[in-house]
Short mmCIF file of C-alpha atoms in Angstrom, two decimals:
data_model
loop_
_atom_site.label_atom_id
_atom_site.label_comp_id
_atom_site.label_asym_id
_atom_site.label_seq_id
_atom_site.Cartn_x
_atom_site.Cartn_y
_atom_site.Cartn_z
CA MET A 23 -0.02 0.30 -0.50
CA ILE A 24 2.83 2.85 1.37
CA GLU A 25 6.42 2.73 -0.32
CA ALA A 26 9.21 4.97 0.28
CA VAL A 27 12.26 5.41 -1.39
CA ASP A 28 14.89 7.04 0.36
CA LEU A 29 12.78 10.26 1.54
CA VAL A 30 13.84 13.35 2.33
CA LYS A 31 11.84 16.56 3.70
CA GLU A 32 13.69 19.96 3.56
CA TYR A 33 13.02 23.48 4.86
CA ARG A 34 14.98 26.10 3.97
CA ASN A 35 14.48 29.38 5.28
CA ASP A 36 16.50 32.36 3.88
CA SER A 37 20.24 29.96 3.67
CA VAL A 38 19.48 27.86 6.36
CA VAL A 39 18.61 24.85 5.59
CA THR A 40 16.94 22.37 8.34
CA ARG A 41 16.63 18.88 6.71
CA VAL A 42 13.95 17.08 9.03
CA LEU A 43 13.77 13.22 6.87
CA ASN A 44 17.44 11.99 5.66
CA GLY A 45 16.44 9.76 3.25
CA LEU A 46 14.36 7.50 4.49
CA THR A 47 13.53 3.74 3.12
CA PHE A 48 10.47 1.19 4.43
CA SER A 49 7.13 0.12 3.26
CA ILE A 50 3.60 -0.90 4.31
CA GLN A 51 0.85 -3.01 3.54
CA GLU A 52 -2.62 -2.93 3.11
CA GLY A 53 -3.94 -4.64 6.97
CA GLU A 54 -0.67 -3.69 8.82
CA PHE A 55 -0.71 -1.28 11.88
CA VAL A 56 2.11 -0.12 12.62
CA SER A 57 3.44 2.51 15.36
CA ILE A 58 6.13 5.28 13.48
CA MET A 59 7.97 5.83 17.14
CA GLY A 60 10.25 8.71 18.26
CA PRO A 61 11.29 11.44 20.19
CA SER A 62 9.82 15.17 19.95
CA GLY A 63 11.63 16.68 16.77
CA SER A 64 12.23 13.81 15.21
CA GLY A 65 10.40 13.42 11.90
CA LYS A 66 7.77 10.80 13.22
CA SER A 67 4.40 13.89 12.89
CA THR A 68 6.22 15.16 9.12
CA LEU A 69 6.32 11.17 7.52
CA MET A 70 3.13 11.26 8.58
CA HIS A 71 2.55 14.11 7.03
CA ILE A 72 3.58 13.77 3.53
CA MET A 73 2.19 9.57 4.10
CA GLY A 74 -1.33 11.65 4.27
CA PHE A 75 -0.46 13.73 1.27
CA LEU A 76 -1.10 16.86 4.01
CA ASP A 77 3.36 17.52 2.50
CA ARG A 78 5.79 16.98 -0.54
CA PRO A 79 9.04 15.47 0.06
CA THR A 80 11.63 17.51 -0.93
CA SER A 81 12.86 14.15 -2.43
CA GLY A 82 12.46 11.00 -2.86
CA VAL A 83 10.13 8.42 -4.06
CA TYR A 84 6.49 7.94 -1.77
CA LYS A 85 4.02 5.94 -2.96
CA PHE A 86 0.57 4.72 -1.95
CA LYS A 87 -1.21 2.67 -3.84
CA GLY A 88 1.40 2.17 -6.93
CA LYS A 89 0.90 6.56 -8.09
CA SER A 90 3.69 8.38 -7.17
CA ILE A 91 2.71 11.69 -4.79
CA ASP A 92 5.35 13.42 -7.58
CA GLU A 93 2.83 12.18 -10.57
CA LEU A 94 -0.63 13.96 -8.81
CA SER A 95 -1.32 17.69 -8.98
CA ASP A 96 -2.58 18.96 -5.62
CA ASP A 97 -6.32 18.64 -6.78
CA GLU A 98 -5.94 14.64 -7.09
CA LEU A 99 -4.06 14.35 -4.09
CA ALA A 100 -7.26 15.86 -2.17
CA ARG A 101 -9.92 13.45 -3.94
CA ILE A 102 -7.28 9.92 -3.09
CA ARG A 103 -6.75 11.31 0.41
CA ASN A 104 -10.79 12.22 1.09
CA LYS A 105 -11.60 8.89 -0.70
CA GLU A 106 -8.58 6.83 1.05
CA MET A 107 -7.36 8.13 3.95
CA GLY A 108 -8.81 8.92 7.16
CA PHE A 109 -7.25 11.31 9.84
CA VAL A 110 -7.42 11.29 13.80
CA PHE A 111 -5.16 14.34 15.51
CA GLN A 112 -3.99 14.96 19.01
CA SER A 113 -6.07 17.34 19.06
CA PHE A 114 -9.56 16.24 17.72
CA ASN A 115 -10.32 19.06 15.43
CA LEU A 116 -13.38 19.15 15.82
CA LEU A 117 -16.04 21.96 15.22
CA PRO A 118 -17.19 23.45 18.00
CA ARG A 119 -20.49 24.94 17.34
CA THR A 120 -21.11 21.84 15.63
CA THR A 121 -22.55 17.95 16.65
CA ALA A 122 -20.95 14.78 17.28
CA LEU A 123 -23.25 14.00 14.14
CA ASP A 124 -22.31 16.72 12.02
CA ASN A 125 -18.34 16.85 12.61
CA VAL A 126 -18.28 13.86 11.22
CA LYS A 127 -21.13 14.43 7.38
CA LEU A 128 -17.68 16.80 7.68
CA PRO A 129 -16.08 14.62 5.32
CA LEU A 130 -18.87 12.84 3.20
CA ILE A 131 -19.51 16.76 1.64
CA TYR A 132 -17.32 15.87 -1.23
CA ASP A 133 -18.85 13.58 -2.31
CA ASN A 134 -22.71 13.19 -4.27
CA TYR A 135 -24.20 11.84 -1.76
CA THR A 136 -27.61 12.50 -0.49
CA PRO A 137 -28.52 13.62 2.38
CA LYS A 138 -30.29 10.65 3.47
CA GLU A 139 -27.29 8.91 3.04
CA GLU A 140 -25.05 11.29 4.91
CA GLU A 141 -26.93 10.72 8.78
CA GLU A 142 -27.29 7.43 7.61
CA LEU A 143 -23.09 6.85 6.73
CA ALA A 144 -22.38 8.89 9.90
CA ARG A 145 -25.07 7.35 12.09
CA LYS A 146 -23.12 4.03 11.36
CA ALA A 147 -19.53 5.89 11.84
CA ILE A 148 -20.26 6.72 15.41
CA GLU A 149 -22.17 3.90 16.15
CA ALA A 150 -18.37 1.91 15.15
CA VAL A 151 -17.10 3.77 18.06
CA GLY A 152 -20.26 3.96 20.52
CA LEU A 153 -21.66 6.49 20.89
CA SER A 154 -25.16 6.26 19.26
CA HIS A 155 -26.09 8.43 22.55
CA ARG A 156 -24.15 11.37 21.86
CA LEU A 157 -25.78 11.94 18.03
CA TYR A 158 -26.56 15.23 18.95
CA HIS A 159 -24.47 16.79 21.96
CA PHE A 160 -21.97 19.50 20.94
CA PRO A 161 -18.45 19.00 21.68
CA ASN A 162 -18.06 20.68 24.38
CA GLN A 163 -20.74 18.78 26.71
CA LEU A 164 -18.53 15.52 25.79
CA SER A 165 -15.04 14.21 27.87
CA GLY A 166 -11.97 14.49 25.82
CA GLY A 167 -12.42 10.72 25.52
CA GLU A 168 -15.72 10.74 23.80
CA GLN A 169 -14.64 13.64 21.07
CA GLN A 170 -11.56 11.27 20.37
CA ARG A 171 -13.80 9.10 19.18
CA VAL A 172 -16.43 10.87 17.55
CA ALA A 173 -12.58 12.83 15.72
CA ILE A 174 -12.18 8.25 14.66
CA ALA A 175 -16.10 8.07 12.91
CA ARG A 176 -14.60 11.48 11.81
CA ALA A 177 -11.84 9.44 9.94
CA ILE A 178 -13.65 6.10 8.77
CA VAL A 179 -16.81 7.33 8.32
CA ASN A 180 -16.03 7.23 3.80
CA ASN A 181 -14.25 4.13 4.86
CA PRO A 182 -11.06 4.74 3.97
CA SER A 183 -7.83 2.82 3.04
CA VAL A 184 -6.56 3.47 5.84
CA ILE A 185 -6.21 5.61 9.03
CA PHE A 186 -3.21 8.12 10.11
CA ALA A 187 -3.62 8.55 14.34
CA ASP A 188 -0.67 10.98 14.85
CA GLU A 189 -0.71 11.34 18.69
CA PRO A 190 -4.08 10.25 19.15
CA THR A 191 -3.93 9.27 23.65
CA GLY A 192 -2.08 12.70 23.65
CA ASN A 193 -4.79 14.56 25.17
CA LEU A 194 -6.40 11.50 27.66
CA ASP A 195 -6.33 10.15 30.95
CA SER A 196 -4.26 6.74 30.72
CA LYS A 197 -8.58 4.97 30.84
CA SER A 198 -10.04 7.52 27.80
CA GLY A 199 -6.31 6.38 25.89
CA GLN A 200 -7.14 2.86 26.38
CA GLN A 201 -10.84 3.18 24.87
CA ILE A 202 -8.84 4.83 22.01
CA ILE A 203 -6.60 1.93 21.26
CA GLU A 204 -8.98 -0.77 21.41
CA ILE A 205 -10.96 0.66 18.86
CA LEU A 206 -8.11 1.63 16.63
CA GLN A 207 -6.79 -2.34 16.66
CA LYS A 208 -10.53 -3.27 16.06
CA LEU A 209 -10.48 -1.35 13.00
CA ASN A 210 -7.49 -3.55 12.12
CA ASN A 211 -9.27 -6.49 13.24
CA GLU A 212 -12.03 -6.30 10.42
CA GLY A 213 -8.86 -5.47 7.75
CA ARG A 214 -7.57 -1.25 8.20
CA THR A 215 -4.09 -0.58 7.63
CA ILE A 216 -3.68 1.73 10.68
CA ILE A 217 -0.73 4.20 11.26
CA LEU A 218 -0.17 5.21 14.10
CA VAL A 219 2.62 8.64 15.57
CA THR A 220 4.21 8.05 19.39
CA HIS A 221 6.37 9.26 21.47
CA GLU A 222 5.83 6.54 23.88
CA ARG A 223 6.83 3.15 23.61
CA PHE A 224 4.11 1.73 25.56
CA THR A 225 1.87 3.13 23.01
CA ALA A 226 3.30 2.26 20.22
CA GLU A 227 3.00 -1.81 22.03
CA MET A 228 -0.07 -1.40 20.57
CA ALA A 229 0.36 -1.92 17.09
CA LYS A 230 2.44 -4.94 15.04
CA ARG A 231 5.18 -3.77 13.66
CA ILE A 232 7.67 -0.91 15.70
CA ILE A 233 9.35 2.00 12.78
CA GLN A 234 11.52 3.39 15.22
CA ILE A 235 12.54 7.48 14.12
CA LYS A 236 15.02 9.20 15.90
CA ASP A 237 16.75 12.81 14.36
CA GLY A 238 15.78 12.18 10.18
CA LYS A 239 16.57 8.90 9.99
CA ILE A 240 15.35 4.97 10.79
CA ILE A 241 16.94 3.20 13.55
CA SER A 242 15.03 0.99 13.60
CA ASP A 243 12.19 -1.72 12.15
CA GLU A 244 10.69 -3.94 14.42
CA LYS A 245 7.42 -6.95 14.08
CA LEU A 246 6.58 -7.31 17.46
CA LYS A 247 6.58 -10.77 18.20
CA TYR A 248 3.04 -10.27 21.36
CA GLN A 249 1.28 -7.13 20.78
CA ARG A 250 -0.53 -5.36 23.54
CA ILE A 251 -4.37 -5.57 23.32
CA ALA A 252 -6.63 -2.91 25.18
CA VAL A 253 -9.12 -4.68 26.63
CA LYS A 254 -13.34 -2.72 27.99
CA ASP A 255 -12.53 -0.39 30.05
CA GLY A 256 -9.74 0.65 29.22
CA LEU A 257 -7.04 -2.75 30.63
CA ILE A 258 -4.32 -3.41 28.99
CA LYS A 259 -3.03 -7.16 28.71
#
């Protein structure tokens, strides 16, 4: 599904060049659950932005489902991103004056769905994260964990091929955080590809594979023999 070869990302400020990604090469298969782990400033979020078509690399090759990012226009990138990719961020990014149901409908406005179809798809996504009783609540009426579940529902409403989760538990207490991981593991078990960005080893071990980054380079890439499992009520086994 994802292929990166000698991926480089640089930012230029006048004559100063800052290299954030320094020649990353890896691939991710459909149906994997992969953690991108590294300390703050290691380049992991920059990498996620490139993988999610939110940014372009300075050099190297990045392909999603066989299509190189260099061969696609910005409009084509936006179309693939909306159809194929779902995003979950640490800060939830919900519209504050909009109900949970209408927040989840947002990705559907770019497609030719009828209002009835939008309603059905959004309700189904919210049901999948266990929030059917919060359809008409606004974000400030929801707990942090519930807001993140709404964000996950919004990420899956278009039935994307891959979900990118950037520090999705960072603003949550431990119990709520494990409930979010439980949902991601459930989605992966149903066949969805999950890419989780985190700085914590404990959270990274909720995936089945860890790609560790430091100073813009891959320092390890390991498949885990034992995946930590989040179960009901935020417990771990």
